[in-house]
GROMACS .gro file of C-alpha atoms in nm:
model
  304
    1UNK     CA    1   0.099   2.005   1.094
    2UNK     CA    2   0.257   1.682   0.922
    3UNK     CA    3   0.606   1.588   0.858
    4UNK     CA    4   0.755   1.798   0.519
    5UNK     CA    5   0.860   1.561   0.236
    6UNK     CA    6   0.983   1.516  -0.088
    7UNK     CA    7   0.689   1.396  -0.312
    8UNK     CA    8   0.696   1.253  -0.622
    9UNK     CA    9   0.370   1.302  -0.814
   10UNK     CA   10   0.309   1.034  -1.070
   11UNK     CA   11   0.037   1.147  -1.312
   12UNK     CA   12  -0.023   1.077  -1.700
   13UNK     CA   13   0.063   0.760  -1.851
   14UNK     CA   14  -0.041   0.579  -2.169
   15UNK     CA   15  -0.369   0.450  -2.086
   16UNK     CA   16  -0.676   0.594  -2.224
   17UNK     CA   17  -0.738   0.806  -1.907
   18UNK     CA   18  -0.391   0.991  -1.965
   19UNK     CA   19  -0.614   1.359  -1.956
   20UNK     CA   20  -0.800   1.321  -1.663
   21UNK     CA   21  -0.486   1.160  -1.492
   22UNK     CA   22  -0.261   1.479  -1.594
   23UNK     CA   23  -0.571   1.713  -1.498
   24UNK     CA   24  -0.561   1.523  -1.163
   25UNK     CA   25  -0.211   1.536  -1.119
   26UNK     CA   26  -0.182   1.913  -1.130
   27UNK     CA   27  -0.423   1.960  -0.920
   28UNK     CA   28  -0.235   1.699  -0.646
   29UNK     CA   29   0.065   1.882  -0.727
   30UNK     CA   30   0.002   2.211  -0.661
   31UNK     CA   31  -0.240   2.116  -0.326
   32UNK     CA   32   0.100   1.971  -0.180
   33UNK     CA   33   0.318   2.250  -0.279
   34UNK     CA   34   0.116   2.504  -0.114
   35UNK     CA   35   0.144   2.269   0.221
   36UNK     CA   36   0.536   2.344   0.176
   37UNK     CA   37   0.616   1.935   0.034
   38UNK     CA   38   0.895   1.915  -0.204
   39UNK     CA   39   0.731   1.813  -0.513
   40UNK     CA   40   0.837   1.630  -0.851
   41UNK     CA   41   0.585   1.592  -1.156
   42UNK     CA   42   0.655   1.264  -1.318
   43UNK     CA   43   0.482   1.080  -1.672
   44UNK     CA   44   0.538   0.698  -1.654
   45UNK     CA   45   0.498   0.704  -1.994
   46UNK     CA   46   0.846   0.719  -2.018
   47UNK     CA   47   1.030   0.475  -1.785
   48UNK     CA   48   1.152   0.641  -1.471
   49UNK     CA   49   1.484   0.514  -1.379
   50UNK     CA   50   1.409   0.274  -0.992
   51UNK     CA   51   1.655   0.575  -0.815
   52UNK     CA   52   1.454   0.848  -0.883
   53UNK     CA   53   1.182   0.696  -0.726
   54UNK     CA   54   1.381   0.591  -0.420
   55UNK     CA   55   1.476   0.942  -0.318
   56UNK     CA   56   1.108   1.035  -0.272
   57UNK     CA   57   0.999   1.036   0.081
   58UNK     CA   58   0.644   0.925  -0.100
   59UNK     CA   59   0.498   0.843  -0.440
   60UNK     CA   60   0.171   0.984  -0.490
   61UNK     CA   61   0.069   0.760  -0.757
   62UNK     CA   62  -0.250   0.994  -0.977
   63UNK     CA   63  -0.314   0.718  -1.270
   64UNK     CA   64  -0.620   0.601  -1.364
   65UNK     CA   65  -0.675   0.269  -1.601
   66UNK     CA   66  -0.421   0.017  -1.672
   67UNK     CA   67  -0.074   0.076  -1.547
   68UNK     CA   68  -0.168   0.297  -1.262
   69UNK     CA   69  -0.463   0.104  -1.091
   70UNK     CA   70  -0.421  -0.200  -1.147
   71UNK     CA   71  -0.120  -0.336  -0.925
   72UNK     CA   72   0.152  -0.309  -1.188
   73UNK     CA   73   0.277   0.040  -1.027
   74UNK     CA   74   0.228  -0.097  -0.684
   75UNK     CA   75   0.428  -0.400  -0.736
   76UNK     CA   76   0.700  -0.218  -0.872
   77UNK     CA   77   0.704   0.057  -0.575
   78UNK     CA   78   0.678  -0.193  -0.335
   79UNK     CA   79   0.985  -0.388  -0.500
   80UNK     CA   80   1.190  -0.087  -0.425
   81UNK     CA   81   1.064  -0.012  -0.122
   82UNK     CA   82   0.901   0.321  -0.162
   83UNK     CA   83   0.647   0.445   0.056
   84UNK     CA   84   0.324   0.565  -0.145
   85UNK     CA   85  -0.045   0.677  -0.154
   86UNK     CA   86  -0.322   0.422  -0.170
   87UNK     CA   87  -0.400   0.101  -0.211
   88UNK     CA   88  -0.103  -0.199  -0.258
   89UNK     CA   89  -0.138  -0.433  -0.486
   90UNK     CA   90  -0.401  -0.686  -0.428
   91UNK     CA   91  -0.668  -0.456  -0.387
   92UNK     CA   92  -0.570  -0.292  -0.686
   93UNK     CA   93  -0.585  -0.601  -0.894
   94UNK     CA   94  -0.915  -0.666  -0.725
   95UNK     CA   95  -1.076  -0.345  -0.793
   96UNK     CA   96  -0.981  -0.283  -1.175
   97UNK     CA   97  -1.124  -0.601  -1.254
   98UNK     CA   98  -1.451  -0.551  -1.229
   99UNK     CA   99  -1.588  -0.862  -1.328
  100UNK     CA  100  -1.336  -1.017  -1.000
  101UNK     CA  101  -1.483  -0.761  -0.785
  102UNK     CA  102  -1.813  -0.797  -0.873
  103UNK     CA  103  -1.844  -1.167  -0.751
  104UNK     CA  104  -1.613  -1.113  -0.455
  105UNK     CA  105  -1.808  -0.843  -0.298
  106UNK     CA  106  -2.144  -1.049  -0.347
  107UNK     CA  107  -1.970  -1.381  -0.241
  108UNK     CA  108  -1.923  -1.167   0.101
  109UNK     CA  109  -2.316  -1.076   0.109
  110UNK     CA  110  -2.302  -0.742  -0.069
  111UNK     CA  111  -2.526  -0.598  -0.357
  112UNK     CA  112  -2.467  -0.619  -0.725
  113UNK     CA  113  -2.652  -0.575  -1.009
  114UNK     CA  114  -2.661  -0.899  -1.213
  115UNK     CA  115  -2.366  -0.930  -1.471
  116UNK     CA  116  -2.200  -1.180  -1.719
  117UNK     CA  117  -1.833  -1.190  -1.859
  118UNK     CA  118  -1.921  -1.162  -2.263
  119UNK     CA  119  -1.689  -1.200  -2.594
  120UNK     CA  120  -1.803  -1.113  -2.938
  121UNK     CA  121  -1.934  -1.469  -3.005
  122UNK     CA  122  -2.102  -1.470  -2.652
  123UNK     CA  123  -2.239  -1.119  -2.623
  124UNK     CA  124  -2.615  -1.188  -2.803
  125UNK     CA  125  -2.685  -1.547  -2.612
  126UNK     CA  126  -2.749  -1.379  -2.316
  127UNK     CA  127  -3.099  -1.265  -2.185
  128UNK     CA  128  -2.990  -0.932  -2.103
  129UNK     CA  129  -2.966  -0.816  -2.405
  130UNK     CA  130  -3.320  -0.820  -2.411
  131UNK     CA  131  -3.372  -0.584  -2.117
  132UNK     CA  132  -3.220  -0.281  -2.006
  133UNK     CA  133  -2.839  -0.286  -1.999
  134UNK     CA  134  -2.485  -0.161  -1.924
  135UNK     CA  135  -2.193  -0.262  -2.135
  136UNK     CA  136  -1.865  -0.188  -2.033
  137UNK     CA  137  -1.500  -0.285  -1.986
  138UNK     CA  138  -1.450  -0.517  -1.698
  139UNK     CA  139  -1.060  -0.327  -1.708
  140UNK     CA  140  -1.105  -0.010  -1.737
  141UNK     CA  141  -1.239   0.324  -1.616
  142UNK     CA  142  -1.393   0.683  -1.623
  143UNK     CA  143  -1.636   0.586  -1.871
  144UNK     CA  144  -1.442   0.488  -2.178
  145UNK     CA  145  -1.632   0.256  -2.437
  146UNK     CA  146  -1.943   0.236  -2.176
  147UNK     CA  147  -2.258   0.194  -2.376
  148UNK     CA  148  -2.606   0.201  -2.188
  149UNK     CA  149  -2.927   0.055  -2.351
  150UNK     CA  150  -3.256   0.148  -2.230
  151UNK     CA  151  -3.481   0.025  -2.518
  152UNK     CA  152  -3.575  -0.030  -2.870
  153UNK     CA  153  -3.340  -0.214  -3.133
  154UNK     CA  154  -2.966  -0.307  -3.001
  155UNK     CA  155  -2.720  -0.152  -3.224
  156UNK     CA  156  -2.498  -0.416  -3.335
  157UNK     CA  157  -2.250  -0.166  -3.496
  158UNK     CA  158  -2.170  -0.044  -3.171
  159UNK     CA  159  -2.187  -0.341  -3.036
  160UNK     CA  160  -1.879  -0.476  -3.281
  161UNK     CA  161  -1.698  -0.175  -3.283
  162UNK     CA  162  -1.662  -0.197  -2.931
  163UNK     CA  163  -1.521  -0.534  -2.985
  164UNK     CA  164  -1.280  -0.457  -3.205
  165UNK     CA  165  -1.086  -0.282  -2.903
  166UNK     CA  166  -1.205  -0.512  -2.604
  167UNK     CA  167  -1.180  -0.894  -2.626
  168UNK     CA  168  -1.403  -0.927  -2.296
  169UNK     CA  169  -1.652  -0.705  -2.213
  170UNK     CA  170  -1.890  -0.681  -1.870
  171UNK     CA  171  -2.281  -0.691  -1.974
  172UNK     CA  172  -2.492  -0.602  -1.673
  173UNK     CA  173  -2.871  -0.539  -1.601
  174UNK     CA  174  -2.860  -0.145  -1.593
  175UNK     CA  175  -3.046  -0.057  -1.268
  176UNK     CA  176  -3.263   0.273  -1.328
  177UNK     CA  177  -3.236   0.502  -1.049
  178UNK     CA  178  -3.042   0.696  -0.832
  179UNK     CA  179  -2.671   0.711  -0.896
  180UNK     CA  180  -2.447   0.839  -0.585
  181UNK     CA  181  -2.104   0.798  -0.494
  182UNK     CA  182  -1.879   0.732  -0.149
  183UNK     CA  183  -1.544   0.901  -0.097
  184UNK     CA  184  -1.381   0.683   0.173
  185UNK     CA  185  -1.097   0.875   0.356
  186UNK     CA  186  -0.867   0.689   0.612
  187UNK     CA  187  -1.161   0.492   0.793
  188UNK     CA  188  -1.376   0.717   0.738
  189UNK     CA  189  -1.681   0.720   0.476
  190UNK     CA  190  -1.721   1.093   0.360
  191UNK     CA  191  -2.080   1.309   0.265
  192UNK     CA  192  -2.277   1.110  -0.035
  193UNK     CA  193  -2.276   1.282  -0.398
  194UNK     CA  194  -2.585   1.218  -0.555
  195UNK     CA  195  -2.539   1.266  -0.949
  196UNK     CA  196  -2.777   1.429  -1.166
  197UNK     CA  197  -2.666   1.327  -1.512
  198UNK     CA  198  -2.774   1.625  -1.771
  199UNK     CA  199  -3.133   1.589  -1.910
  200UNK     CA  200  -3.161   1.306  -2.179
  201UNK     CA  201  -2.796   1.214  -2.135
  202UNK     CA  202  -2.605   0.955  -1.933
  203UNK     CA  203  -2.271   1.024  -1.656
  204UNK     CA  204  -2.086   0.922  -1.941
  205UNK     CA  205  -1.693   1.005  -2.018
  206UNK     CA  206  -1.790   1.370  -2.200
  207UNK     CA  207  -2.060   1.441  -1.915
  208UNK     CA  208  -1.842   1.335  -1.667
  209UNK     CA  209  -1.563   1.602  -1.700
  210UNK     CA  210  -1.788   1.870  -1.903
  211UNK     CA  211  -1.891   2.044  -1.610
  212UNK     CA  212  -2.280   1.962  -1.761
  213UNK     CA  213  -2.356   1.656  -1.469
  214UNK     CA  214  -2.484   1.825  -1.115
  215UNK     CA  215  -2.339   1.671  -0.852
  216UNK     CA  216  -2.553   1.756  -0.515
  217UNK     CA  217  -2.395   1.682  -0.149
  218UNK     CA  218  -2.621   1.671   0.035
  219UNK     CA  219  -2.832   1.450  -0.236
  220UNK     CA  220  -3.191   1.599  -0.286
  221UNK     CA  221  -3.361   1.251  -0.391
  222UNK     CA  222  -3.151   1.033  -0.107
  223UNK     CA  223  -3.319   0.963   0.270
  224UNK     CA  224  -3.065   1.022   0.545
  225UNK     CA  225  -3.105   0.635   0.602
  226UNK     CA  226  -3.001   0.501   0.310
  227UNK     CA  227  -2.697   0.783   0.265
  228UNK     CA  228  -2.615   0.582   0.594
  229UNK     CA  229  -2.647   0.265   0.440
  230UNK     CA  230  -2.494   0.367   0.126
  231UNK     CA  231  -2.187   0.492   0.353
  232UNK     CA  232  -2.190   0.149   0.542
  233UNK     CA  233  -2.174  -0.023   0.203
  234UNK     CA  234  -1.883   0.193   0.037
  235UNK     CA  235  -1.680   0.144   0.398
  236UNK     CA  236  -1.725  -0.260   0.379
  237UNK     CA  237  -1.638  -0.293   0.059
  238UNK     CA  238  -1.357  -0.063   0.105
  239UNK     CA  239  -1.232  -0.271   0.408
  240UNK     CA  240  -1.330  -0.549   0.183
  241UNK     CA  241  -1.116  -0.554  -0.041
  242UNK     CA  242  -0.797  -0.413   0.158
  243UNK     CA  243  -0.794  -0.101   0.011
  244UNK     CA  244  -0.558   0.164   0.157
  245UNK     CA  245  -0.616   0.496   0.240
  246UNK     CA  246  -0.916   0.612  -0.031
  247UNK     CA  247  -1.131   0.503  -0.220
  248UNK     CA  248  -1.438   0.604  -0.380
  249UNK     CA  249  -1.764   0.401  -0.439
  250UNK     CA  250  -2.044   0.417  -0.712
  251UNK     CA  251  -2.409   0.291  -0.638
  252UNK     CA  252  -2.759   0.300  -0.801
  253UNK     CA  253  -3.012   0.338  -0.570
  254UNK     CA  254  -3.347   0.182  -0.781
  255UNK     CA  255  -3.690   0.285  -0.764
  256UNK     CA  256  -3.795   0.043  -0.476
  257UNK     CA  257  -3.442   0.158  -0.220
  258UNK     CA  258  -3.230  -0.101  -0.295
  259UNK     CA  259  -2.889  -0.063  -0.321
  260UNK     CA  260  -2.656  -0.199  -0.594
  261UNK     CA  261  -2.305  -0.147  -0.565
  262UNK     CA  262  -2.135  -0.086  -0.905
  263UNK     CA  263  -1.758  -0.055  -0.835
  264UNK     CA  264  -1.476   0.061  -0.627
  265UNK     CA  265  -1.200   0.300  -0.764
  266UNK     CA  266  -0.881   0.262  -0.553
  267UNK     CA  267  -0.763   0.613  -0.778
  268UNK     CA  268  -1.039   0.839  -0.761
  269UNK     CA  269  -0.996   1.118  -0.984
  270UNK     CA  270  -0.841   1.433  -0.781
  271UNK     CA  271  -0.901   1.710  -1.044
  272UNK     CA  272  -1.075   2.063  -0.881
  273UNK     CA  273  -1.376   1.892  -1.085
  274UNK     CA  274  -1.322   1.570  -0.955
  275UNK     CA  275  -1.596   1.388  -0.652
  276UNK     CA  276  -1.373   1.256  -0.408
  277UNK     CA  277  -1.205   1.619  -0.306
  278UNK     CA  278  -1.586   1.805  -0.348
  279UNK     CA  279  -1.695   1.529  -0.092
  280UNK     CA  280  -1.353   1.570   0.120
  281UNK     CA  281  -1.466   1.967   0.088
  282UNK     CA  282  -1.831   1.913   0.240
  283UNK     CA  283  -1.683   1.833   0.568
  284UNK     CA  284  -1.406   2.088   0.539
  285UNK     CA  285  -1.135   1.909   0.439
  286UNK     CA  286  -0.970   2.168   0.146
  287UNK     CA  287  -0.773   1.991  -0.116
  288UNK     CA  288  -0.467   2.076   0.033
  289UNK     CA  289  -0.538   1.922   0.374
  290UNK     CA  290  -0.660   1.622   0.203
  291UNK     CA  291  -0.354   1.576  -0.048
  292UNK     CA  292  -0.139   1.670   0.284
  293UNK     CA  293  -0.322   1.393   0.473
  294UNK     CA  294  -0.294   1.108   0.214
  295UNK     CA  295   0.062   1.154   0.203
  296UNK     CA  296   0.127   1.141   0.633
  297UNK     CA  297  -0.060   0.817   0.610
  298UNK     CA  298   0.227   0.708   0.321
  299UNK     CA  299   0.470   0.845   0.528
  300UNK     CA  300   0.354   0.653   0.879
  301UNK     CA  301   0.380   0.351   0.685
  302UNK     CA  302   0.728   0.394   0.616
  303UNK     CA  303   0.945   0.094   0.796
  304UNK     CA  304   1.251   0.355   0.796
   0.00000   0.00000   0.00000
């Protein structure tokens, strides 16, 4: 049994994940109350004065998108010298920009699929427009404003609108496949989740939280050898990139076995619905004992 604490749950926000992050959060919340921690619900929405944050033992920081994941909130905590869950602030900064990630991890010898940094005046020079693609935020997450192309005409309506709320967008060759995902935990790369994305549709932002996507652990279409290698990869570019306690990693298998890694997400999402915790789950870890164990590896960290 772990050290009792006083946790401070930080869940919400303003970005445009605020839902899932406040789903998440409850979920966190009430995993660590049931192992007896003394726990606050907080929005950062609002500012929260620097000394309520110092009397936590441990932040558990639930965000997702911009102003949870991507360093900001780390830098802060770290500035006041709190102890908290996950990843500090470089490999946060690393990891929500995907476009920064993308070429690190592949400088460093690991698979991804090809991509270009595009603006509105860029987007239709490129070839692969012309072939199968993936358009999405290079800054964001869970989904939001991700528009896949398989064939036929490219809507350019789409294409603007999307625009009109993202300066910069990622274009990348869509890799048709297998899509799985690796929960890293500690130093430790958990079961693979293969995804089954409902008939016709895509693991999109409504698919993704619907309850309509399967999600199968063990995978049904995924060899024991590349779930190995597919573990391998999510671990190295955990380690990678420095990140800190968990993690979670997407990758498209394609037809031939290759493996393409697509991103790292130093928040995964911790809803009941969420992968990380149903991967945690596989090998018996129940969202209380993993909530309970992310926080003792906040707390051994603690120079106090």
């Amino acid at each position: 049994m772990g050290a009792m604490a006083s946790v401070i749950v930080l869940a919400g926000g303003s970005s445009d994940e605020r839902e899932i992050s406040l789903r998440s959060g409850a979920a966190v919340a009430e995993a660590l109350k049931l192992k007896g921690h003394e726990v606050q619900e907080l929005d950062p929405s609002q500012p929260i004065p620097p000394d309520t944050l110092k009397q936590a033992d441990v932040v558990f920081p639930v965000l997702h998108g911009a102003g949870g994941e991507d360093g900001s909130l780390q830098g802060q905590l770290d500035a006041l010298q709190v102890a908290y869950v996950g990843s500090g602030v470089a490999a946060s900064e690393l990891c929500f920009d995907k476009w920064r990630y993308k070429q690190f991890i592949n400088s460093h010898g690991l698979p991804v699929p090809h991509g270009e940094i595009v603006t509105v005046d860029t987007f239709w020079q490129f070839s692969l427009v012309s072939k199968p693609f993936v358009f999405k935020p290079y800054d964001g997450g869970s989904s939001v404003d991700t528009y896949l192309h398989r064939s036929g005409l490219v809507p350019k309506e789409t294409i603007a609108d999307i625009f009109t709320r993202h300066p910069k967008m990622l274009l990348e060759e869509l890799v048709e496949g297998t899509e799985i995902t690796v929960s890293v935990l500690g130093d430790q790369a958990l079961p693979v989740i293969e995804i089954i994305p409902p008939s016709g549709g895509e693991f999109d932002y409504t698919n993704k939280y619907n309850g309509k996507s399967q999600e199968l652990c063990p995978p049904e279409h995924v060899s024991a050898e590349l779930q190995q290698k597919a573990q391998e990869l999510a671990l190295k570019a955990h380690n990678l990139c420095g990140c800190r306690d968990y993690s979670r990693t997407d990758i498209m298998i394609n037809s031939a076995g290759e493996l393409y890694i697509l991103e790292t997400n130093t928040i995964p999402g911790m809803t009941t619905q969420s992968l990380f915790p149903k991967a945690a789950e596989t090998t018996g870890i129940s969202m209380e004992d993993l909530c309970d164990r992310l926080v003792q590896m906040a707390l051994a960290r603690k120079t106090t």
